[in-house]
Coordinates of C-alpha atoms and ligand atoms in Angstrom, one line a residue:
M1 CA 0.5 -0.1 0.0
E2 CA 1.4 3.3 -0.9
I3 CA 1.8 5.9 2.1
K4 CA 0.5 9.4 1.7
A5 CA 0.6 12.0 3.5
I6 CA -2.5 13.2 6.5
R7 CA -4.8 15.4 5.0
G8 CA -4.0 19.1 5.1
F9 CA -0.6 18.0 6.4
N10 CA 1.5 19.3 3.6
D11 CA 5.4 18.9 2.1
I12 CA 7.4 21.7 1.2
L13 CA 9.5 20.5 -1.7
P14 CA 13.3 21.7 -2.5
D15 CA 11.5 23.6 -5.6
E16 CA 10.2 25.5 -3.3
I17 CA 11.8 25.6 0.1
G18 CA 13.8 28.7 -1.2
K19 CA 10.9 30.7 -1.4
W20 CA 10.7 29.7 2.9
Q21 CA 14.4 29.8 3.0
F22 CA 13.7 34.0 1.5
V23 CA 11.3 34.7 3.9
E24 CA 12.6 33.2 7.0
G25 CA 16.3 34.5 6.4
T26 CA 14.4 37.8 5.6
A27 CA 12.3 38.3 9.2
R28 CA 15.2 37.1 11.2
K29 CA 17.7 40.1 9.2
V30 CA 14.5 42.5 9.9
F31 CA 13.4 41.0 13.7
E32 CA 17.0 41.1 14.7
G33 CA 17.2 44.5 14.0
F34 CA 14.4 45.5 15.6
G35 CA 15.7 45.0 18.7
F36 CA 14.2 40.9 18.8
S37 CA 15.6 37.6 19.6
E38 CA 14.8 34.3 18.5
I39 CA 13.2 31.8 20.7
R40 CA 12.4 27.9 20.5
I41 CA 9.2 26.8 22.0
P42 CA 8.5 23.1 22.1
V43 CA 5.6 21.8 19.5
L44 CA 3.4 20.1 22.7
E45 CA 1.9 22.0 25.7
R46 CA -0.7 20.8 27.9
T47 CA -3.9 21.4 26.9
E48 CA -5.3 24.2 29.7
L49 CA -1.8 26.3 28.4
F50 CA -4.3 26.8 25.2
S51 CA -7.1 26.6 26.5
R52 CA -6.9 28.8 29.5
G53 CA -4.4 31.8 27.5
I54 CA -6.8 31.5 23.7
G55 CA -9.7 31.4 25.9
E56 CA -12.4 28.5 26.2
A57 CA -14.8 30.3 24.0
T58 CA -12.9 31.4 20.6
D59 CA -12.7 28.7 17.3
I60 CA -9.4 27.4 17.9
V61 CA -10.7 26.0 21.7
E62 CA -14.0 25.1 20.9
K63 CA -13.4 22.7 17.6
E64 CA -10.0 23.6 16.1
M65 CA -7.6 21.6 18.9
Y66 CA -5.5 18.7 18.7
T67 CA -6.0 17.1 21.8
F68 CA -5.0 13.6 22.7
T69 CA -4.6 12.0 25.9
D70 CA -1.1 10.4 26.8
K71 CA -0.2 7.3 27.9
S72 CA 0.5 8.7 31.7
G73 CA -3.6 10.9 31.3
N74 CA -1.9 13.9 30.9
S75 CA -4.3 16.2 28.6
L76 CA -1.4 17.2 25.4
T77 CA -2.2 20.1 22.6
L78 CA -0.5 20.4 20.0
R79 CA -0.1 24.3 19.6
P80 CA -2.4 26.3 17.5
E81 CA -0.9 29.4 17.9
A82 CA 2.5 30.7 19.2
T83 CA 1.3 33.2 21.7
A84 CA 0.8 30.9 24.7
S85 CA 3.5 29.1 24.7
M86 CA 5.8 31.9 24.9
A87 CA 4.0 33.5 27.6
R88 CA 4.2 30.5 29.4
A89 CA 8.2 30.2 29.0
Y90 CA 8.5 33.5 29.7
L91 CA 6.8 32.9 32.8
E92 CA 8.4 29.8 34.0
H93 CA 12.2 30.9 33.2
Q94 CA 11.7 34.3 34.8
V95 CA 12.8 36.1 32.3
Y96 CA 11.7 38.8 33.8
T97 CA 14.1 38.9 36.2
F98 CA 16.0 39.5 34.2
D99 CA 15.0 42.5 32.5
P100 CA 11.1 43.5 32.0
V101 CA 11.2 44.6 28.6
A102 CA 11.3 40.9 26.3
K103 CA 11.2 40.9 22.5
L104 CA 11.3 37.4 21.0
Y105 CA 10.1 36.0 18.6
C106 CA 9.7 31.9 17.0
I107 CA 9.4 30.6 12.9
G108 CA 7.8 27.1 13.5
P109 CA 4.9 24.8 12.6
M110 CA 0.8 25.4 14.4
F111 CA -1.8 22.8 13.9
R112 CA -5.2 23.5 13.3
Y113 CA -8.1 21.0 13.2
E114 CA -9.9 22.7 10.4
R115 CA -11.0 21.8 6.7
P116 CA -8.4 21.7 4.8
Q117 CA -8.7 24.1 1.7
K118 CA -6.4 26.4 0.0
G119 CA -4.4 29.0 2.8
R120 CA -5.3 26.8 5.1
Y121 CA -4.0 23.2 6.4
R122 CA -4.1 21.0 9.3
Q123 CA -0.4 21.9 9.7
F124 CA 0.8 25.0 8.6
Y125 CA 3.8 28.0 9.3
Q126 CA 3.5 30.9 11.8
M127 CA 6.1 33.5 12.6
D128 CA 5.1 35.1 15.8
A129 CA 6.8 38.5 17.1
E130 CA 6.4 39.5 20.2
V131 CA 6.9 42.1 23.1
F132 CA 6.4 41.2 26.6
G133 CA 6.3 44.2 28.9
V134 CA 5.1 47.4 27.6
E135 CA 2.5 48.9 28.7
N136 CA 3.5 52.5 25.8
P137 CA 1.8 52.6 22.8
M138 CA 4.8 53.0 20.7
V139 CA 5.9 50.1 21.1
D140 CA 2.5 49.3 19.7
A141 CA 3.9 51.2 16.6
E142 CA 6.9 49.7 16.3
V143 CA 5.7 46.3 16.1
I144 CA 3.6 47.1 13.0
V145 CA 5.7 49.0 11.6
M146 CA 8.3 46.5 12.3
L147 CA 5.5 44.0 11.0
I148 CA 5.0 46.0 7.5
D149 CA 8.8 46.9 6.1
F150 CA 9.3 42.7 6.9
L151 CA 6.4 42.4 4.3
E152 CA 7.6 45.5 2.1
R153 CA 10.9 43.8 1.9
V154 CA 10.0 40.4 0.9
G155 CA 8.4 42.1 -2.0
I156 CA 4.9 42.1 -0.7
E157 CA 2.1 44.5 -2.3
K158 CA -1.0 46.0 -2.7
L159 CA -0.9 45.4 1.5
E160 CA -3.5 47.4 3.5
L161 CA -3.5 47.6 7.6
H162 CA -6.3 48.0 9.6
I163 CA -6.0 49.4 13.2
N164 CA -8.4 49.3 15.9
T165 CA -9.3 49.0 19.3
L166 CA -11.1 46.4 21.0
G167 CA -10.8 48.5 24.3
C168 CA -9.9 46.9 28.1
R169 CA -11.4 44.3 30.9
A170 CA -13.5 47.8 32.6
C171 CA -14.9 49.4 28.9
R172 CA -15.2 45.8 26.8
P173 CA -18.0 44.4 28.7
R174 CA -20.2 47.1 28.4
Y175 CA -20.0 47.3 24.8
R176 CA -20.2 43.1 24.5
E177 CA -23.8 43.6 26.3
E178 CA -24.8 46.1 23.2
L179 CA -23.7 44.0 21.0
K180 CA -25.3 41.2 22.2
K181 CA -28.6 43.3 21.7
F182 CA -28.4 44.0 18.8
L183 CA -27.5 40.7 17.3
T184 CA -30.2 39.4 19.9
T185 CA -32.6 40.9 17.2
K186 CA -30.9 39.8 14.2
A187 CA -30.1 36.1 15.3
F188 CA -32.7 34.0 12.7
Q189 CA -29.7 35.1 10.5
L190 CA -26.8 34.3 12.3
C191 CA -25.3 31.2 11.2
E192 CA -25.4 28.0 13.8
D193 CA -21.5 29.3 15.1
C194 CA -22.3 32.8 15.2
Q195 CA -25.9 31.6 17.1
R196 CA -23.6 29.9 20.2
R197 CA -20.9 33.0 19.8
L198 CA -23.6 35.2 20.8
E199 CA -23.6 33.9 23.7
T200 CA -19.7 33.2 24.5
N201 CA -18.0 35.5 22.4
P202 CA -20.3 37.5 20.1
L203 CA -17.2 39.7 19.1
R204 CA -16.2 37.0 16.8
I205 CA -18.8 37.0 14.6
F206 CA -17.3 40.4 12.7
D207 CA -14.4 38.0 11.8
C208 CA -17.3 34.9 10.7
K209 CA -16.9 34.5 6.9
V210 CA -20.5 33.5 6.3
E211 CA -22.3 36.4 4.4
T212 CA -25.9 37.0 6.4
C213 CA -22.9 36.3 9.3
Q214 CA -22.1 39.4 7.5
E215 CA -25.2 41.1 7.2
A216 CA -26.0 41.3 10.3
I217 CA -23.7 43.1 12.0
V218 CA -23.9 45.8 8.7
N219 CA -25.6 47.8 11.2
A220 CA -23.8 46.7 14.7
P221 CA -22.8 49.7 17.3
N222 CA -18.5 49.7 17.1
V223 CA -16.4 49.6 20.1
S224 CA -14.2 51.9 19.3
D225 CA -17.7 54.5 20.2
F226 CA -17.9 52.1 23.5
V227 CA -13.5 52.0 24.9
C228 CA -12.4 54.4 28.2
S229 CA -11.0 57.3 28.4
E230 CA -7.9 55.2 28.8
C231 CA -8.0 53.2 26.0
Q232 CA -8.4 55.9 23.8
K233 CA -5.5 58.0 25.1
H234 CA -3.7 54.6 24.4
F235 CA -5.0 54.5 20.9
E236 CA -4.6 58.0 20.1
K237 CA -1.0 57.1 21.0
V238 CA -0.9 54.4 19.0
R239 CA -2.5 56.7 15.7
E240 CA 0.7 59.1 16.7
Y241 CA 3.7 57.5 16.0
L242 CA 2.8 56.3 13.9
E243 CA 1.8 59.4 12.1
I244 CA 5.9 59.7 13.6
A245 CA 6.8 56.6 11.8
G246 CA 5.2 57.6 8.1
L247 CA 3.2 54.8 8.0
A248 CA -0.2 54.9 6.9
Y249 CA -3.2 52.9 7.9
I250 CA -6.5 52.3 7.6
L251 CA -9.6 53.1 10.3
N252 CA -11.0 49.5 10.7
P253 CA -13.8 49.7 13.5
R254 CA -15.5 46.5 12.6
M255 CA -11.5 44.8 12.7
V256 CA -11.5 42.2 15.2
R257 CA -9.3 39.0 16.3
G258 CA -10.1 35.7 16.8
L259 CA -8.4 35.3 19.7
D260 CA -10.1 36.3 23.7
Y261 CA -7.3 37.6 24.3
Y262 CA -6.9 40.4 22.8
T263 CA -7.4 44.1 23.8
R264 CA -6.7 47.6 23.1
T265 CA -3.9 47.4 19.6
A266 CA -5.7 45.1 17.0
F267 CA -4.4 45.7 13.9
E268 CA -3.9 43.0 10.6
V269 CA -2.4 43.2 7.2
V270 CA -4.9 41.8 3.9
S271 CA -4.2 41.1 0.8
Y272 CA -6.8 41.9 -2.0
H273 CA -4.7 38.5 -3.9
L274 CA -5.7 36.3 -1.9
G275 CA -9.2 36.2 -1.6
S276 CA -11.6 35.2 1.0
Q277 CA -8.3 33.6 2.7
N278 CA -7.3 37.2 3.0
A279 CA -5.7 37.5 6.2
V280 CA -2.1 37.0 5.7
T281 CA -1.0 38.8 9.1
G282 CA -3.0 39.9 12.6
G283 CA -2.1 40.7 15.6
G284 CA -2.8 43.5 18.8
R285 CA -1.9 43.8 22.1
Y286 CA -3.1 41.1 25.4
D287 CA -3.0 42.6 28.6
N288 CA -4.8 39.9 30.2
L289 CA -2.6 36.9 28.4
F290 CA -0.3 36.7 31.2
Q291 CA -3.5 36.7 34.1
E292 CA -4.7 33.8 32.6
I293 CA -1.9 31.2 32.1
G294 CA 0.2 33.3 35.5
G295 CA -1.4 35.3 37.5
L296 CA 0.9 38.2 36.5
D297 CA 0.4 41.8 35.3
I298 CA 2.3 41.5 32.2
P299 CA 0.9 43.1 28.8
G300 CA 1.8 41.8 25.8
I301 CA 1.3 42.4 22.0
G302 CA 2.5 41.0 19.1
F303 CA 1.9 39.3 15.6
A304 CA 1.8 35.6 13.3
I305 CA 2.0 35.9 9.9
G306 CA 1.0 33.5 8.2
M307 CA 3.6 31.9 6.0
E308 CA 1.9 29.9 3.5
R309 CA -0.6 33.1 2.7
L310 CA 2.6 35.2 2.6
V311 CA 4.7 32.3 0.5
S312 CA 2.1 31.7 -2.1
L313 CA 1.5 36.5 -2.1
L314 CA 6.1 36.5 -3.2
P315 CA 6.4 38.3 -6.0
K316 CA 6.5 35.8 -9.0
D317 CA 9.7 37.0 -11.2
R318 CA 12.1 36.5 -8.7
K319 CA 14.2 33.4 -8.7
F320 CA 14.4 31.3 -5.7
V321 CA 15.3 27.6 -7.2
Q322 CA 19.4 26.8 -6.0
S323 CA 20.6 25.4 -9.0
P324 CA 24.6 23.9 -9.4
Q325 CA 27.1 26.2 -10.0
L326 CA 28.9 24.1 -12.1
F327 CA 27.7 20.4 -13.3
I328 CA 30.7 18.2 -14.9
A329 CA 29.9 16.3 -17.6
S330 CA 32.9 13.7 -18.3
L331 CA 33.6 11.8 -21.6
G332 CA 35.2 8.3 -21.5
D333 CA 36.2 6.3 -18.0
E334 CA 39.6 7.7 -17.9
T335 CA 37.8 11.3 -16.4
I336 CA 35.5 10.0 -14.3
K337 CA 38.2 9.5 -11.0
E338 CA 39.9 13.0 -12.4
A339 CA 35.8 14.3 -12.2
Y340 CA 35.5 12.9 -8.7
Q341 CA 38.4 14.6 -7.9
I342 CA 37.4 18.4 -8.9
I343 CA 33.4 17.8 -7.8
N344 CA 35.1 16.8 -4.3
Q345 CA 37.2 20.6 -4.1
L346 CA 34.7 22.7 -5.6
H347 CA 31.8 21.0 -2.4
L348 CA 34.9 22.0 0.4
Q349 CA 34.6 24.9 -1.6
G350 CA 31.2 25.5 -1.1
I351 CA 30.6 25.8 -4.4
R352 CA 26.9 23.8 -5.6
A353 CA 27.4 21.4 -8.8
E354 CA 26.4 18.3 -10.0
L355 CA 28.1 15.4 -12.3
D356 CA 27.0 12.4 -13.7
Y357 CA 26.5 9.0 -11.6
E358 CA 25.6 6.9 -14.8
G359 CA 28.4 7.2 -17.7
K360 CA 25.8 8.5 -20.2
S361 CA 26.5 10.4 -23.3
L362 CA 27.9 14.0 -23.3
K363 CA 24.3 14.8 -25.3
S364 CA 22.7 13.2 -22.3
Q365 CA 25.0 15.2 -19.6
M366 CA 23.9 18.2 -21.4
R367 CA 20.2 18.0 -21.5
R368 CA 20.4 17.1 -18.0
A369 CA 22.8 20.4 -17.0
D370 CA 20.2 22.0 -19.3
K371 CA 17.0 20.5 -16.7
L372 CA 19.6 21.4 -13.8
K373 CA 19.5 25.0 -15.0
A374 CA 23.5 24.4 -14.2
R375 CA 25.2 28.1 -14.6
Y376 CA 28.4 27.2 -16.0
V377 CA 29.4 23.0 -17.5
L378 CA 32.5 21.7 -17.6
I379 CA 33.6 19.6 -20.2
L380 CA 36.1 16.7 -19.3
G381 CA 37.4 15.3 -22.8
E382 CA 40.7 12.4 -22.2
N383 CA 42.9 15.2 -24.6
E384 CA 42.6 18.1 -22.9
L385 CA 42.7 15.8 -19.6
K386 CA 46.0 14.5 -20.8
K387 CA 47.5 18.7 -21.0
G388 CA 45.8 19.7 -17.4
R389 CA 42.5 21.7 -19.7
A390 CA 39.0 21.3 -20.3
V391 CA 36.1 23.2 -21.5
L392 CA 34.4 25.8 -19.4
R393 CA 31.3 26.6 -20.8
D394 CA 28.4 29.4 -20.0
M395 CA 24.9 28.1 -20.7
E396 CA 23.7 31.6 -20.8
S397 CA 26.1 33.6 -23.1
K398 CA 26.4 29.8 -24.8
S399 CA 29.8 30.9 -24.7
Q400 CA 33.1 28.8 -24.3
E401 CA 36.4 28.4 -23.6
E402 CA 39.4 26.1 -22.3
I403 CA 40.6 26.5 -18.7
P404 CA 43.8 24.9 -16.4
I405 CA 42.0 22.3 -14.3
P406 CA 43.8 23.9 -11.7
D407 CA 42.7 27.4 -12.1
L408 CA 38.7 26.7 -11.9
V409 CA 38.3 27.3 -8.3
N410 CA 39.2 31.0 -9.0
I411 CA 37.6 31.3 -12.7
L412 CA 34.5 30.1 -10.8
K413 CA 34.5 32.3 -7.6
E414 CA 35.3 35.3 -9.3
K415 CA 32.3 34.8 -12.2
V416 CA 30.5 34.1 -9.6
K417 CA 31.4 37.4 -7.6
G418 CA 31.0 39.0 -10.7
Q419 CA 27.1 37.5 -11.1
E420 CA 25.7 37.7 -7.5
Ligands
ATP501 P1 -8.8 32.8 9.7 O1 -9.9 34.5 10.2 O2 -7.7 32.9 7.9 O3 -8.7 32.0 10.7 P2 -6.9 33.4 12.1 O4 -7.6 35.2 12.7 O5 -7.4 32.4 12.7 O6 -7.0 33.6 10.5 P3 -4.6 33.5 13.6 O7 -5.2 33.0 14.6 O8 -4.5 35.4 13.6 O9 -5.6 33.3 11.6 O10 -3.2 33.3 12.6 C1 -2.4 34.6 12.0 C2 -3.3 33.7 10.2 O11 -1.6 32.5 10.1 C3 -3.3 34.4 9.7 O12 -3.3 35.2 9.3 C4 -3.2 32.6 8.5 O13 -2.3 33.4 7.8 C5 -2.8 32.3 9.0 N1 -3.2 30.9 9.2 C6 -4.4 30.8 10.8 N2 -5.0 29.8 10.1 C7 -4.2 28.4 9.8 C8 -4.4 27.3 8.6 N3 -5.0 26.1 9.0 N4 -3.4 27.6 7.4 C9 -3.1 28.8 7.1 N5 -2.6 29.2 7.5 C10 -3.4 29.8 8.5
MG502 MG1 -9.1 30.8 12.1

């Protein structure tokens, strides 16, 4: 029987990996430049970390978690997101005793039991950046500016930054009640999930993708009309700092985030290239998360970027496939040892090189070099070899020259340098 991968779990093959490495490399550079350090956390955690941290009434906790009981009877969950784990690690290792401010990022797979479709998988990758320990709205702007800078550097176009404030523990309950009152009159229009959300987490209805639910909220009250003066002031400062940074944004009073723990600043970056699965990334402030999981009053803000959606938006004209710098085509049995010696030297010098293992004809070796998009081909013929020389063919210009074999590494390095 042929064994296949589980539905919603993807392989990322070598012809795609260049994009992933580019995106990750750029993220590391940008995030580290903004003062963030990488943290690696386990993919498996105790279930209560997520049910308490993310909130019982979120879609993730209600129906999307990969939860199972291990052989000792512990309920464990494959992480559906990274923020709760990062917060746990920060508390567990008392990172705050070293410095109250922690700027952390994390790259890795997340797991959610969702219906697999384009842009929505059961294992997917996220890049997360979080700041723990700062309430100052300056940091909200810092994080948003970093996110946009990153997206621009990877070449994502047609982006819109939407921001909103969601209020806090003091002011949100009143809004929640108003919203509930309003939506109760429209309950017949709501999907089954949203009828439940009406009781548990009515704000989440804004986020629902079902059309009739979207219609039901058209005239709903806005959270920004209900926030307290503290939250209002905080948000004004965030906007002021974004303006200082020269960043354009759209004030979107309808944008809420799916997770329960968000407070105050919320933001989302959408791309109209993505269709209905259009959110590439979103984030916000979560000043209650630490209370939920560790009893400490520590503010936090951050975002998560969905890597599959991001990679699908990369400019189409960029080349990401790694092709050999040199392909060695050798003719005749005598040359194969020489070919191995050369390729071994090239590999030790960090030059990406490939050869033919099968002793095929020159024509078929050249065909393979072409298919692999080798930049140069070294043709090793018995006669030239006796003189210590070989033919180097430039596969782009189709020109070729005879070169002394001992000079090959230097010649290649020089040529490659000129092309970078
Ligand atoms: P959506 O509304 O699309 O379900 P979400 O609000 O659940 O997104 P978050 O929890 O904020 O998403 O995660 C941040 C990002 O992770 C999303 O913007 C998206 O790019 C990506 N993402 C979330 N769920 C999936 C998934 N199942 N497959 C692929 N990417 C995902
Ligand atoms: Mg979701």
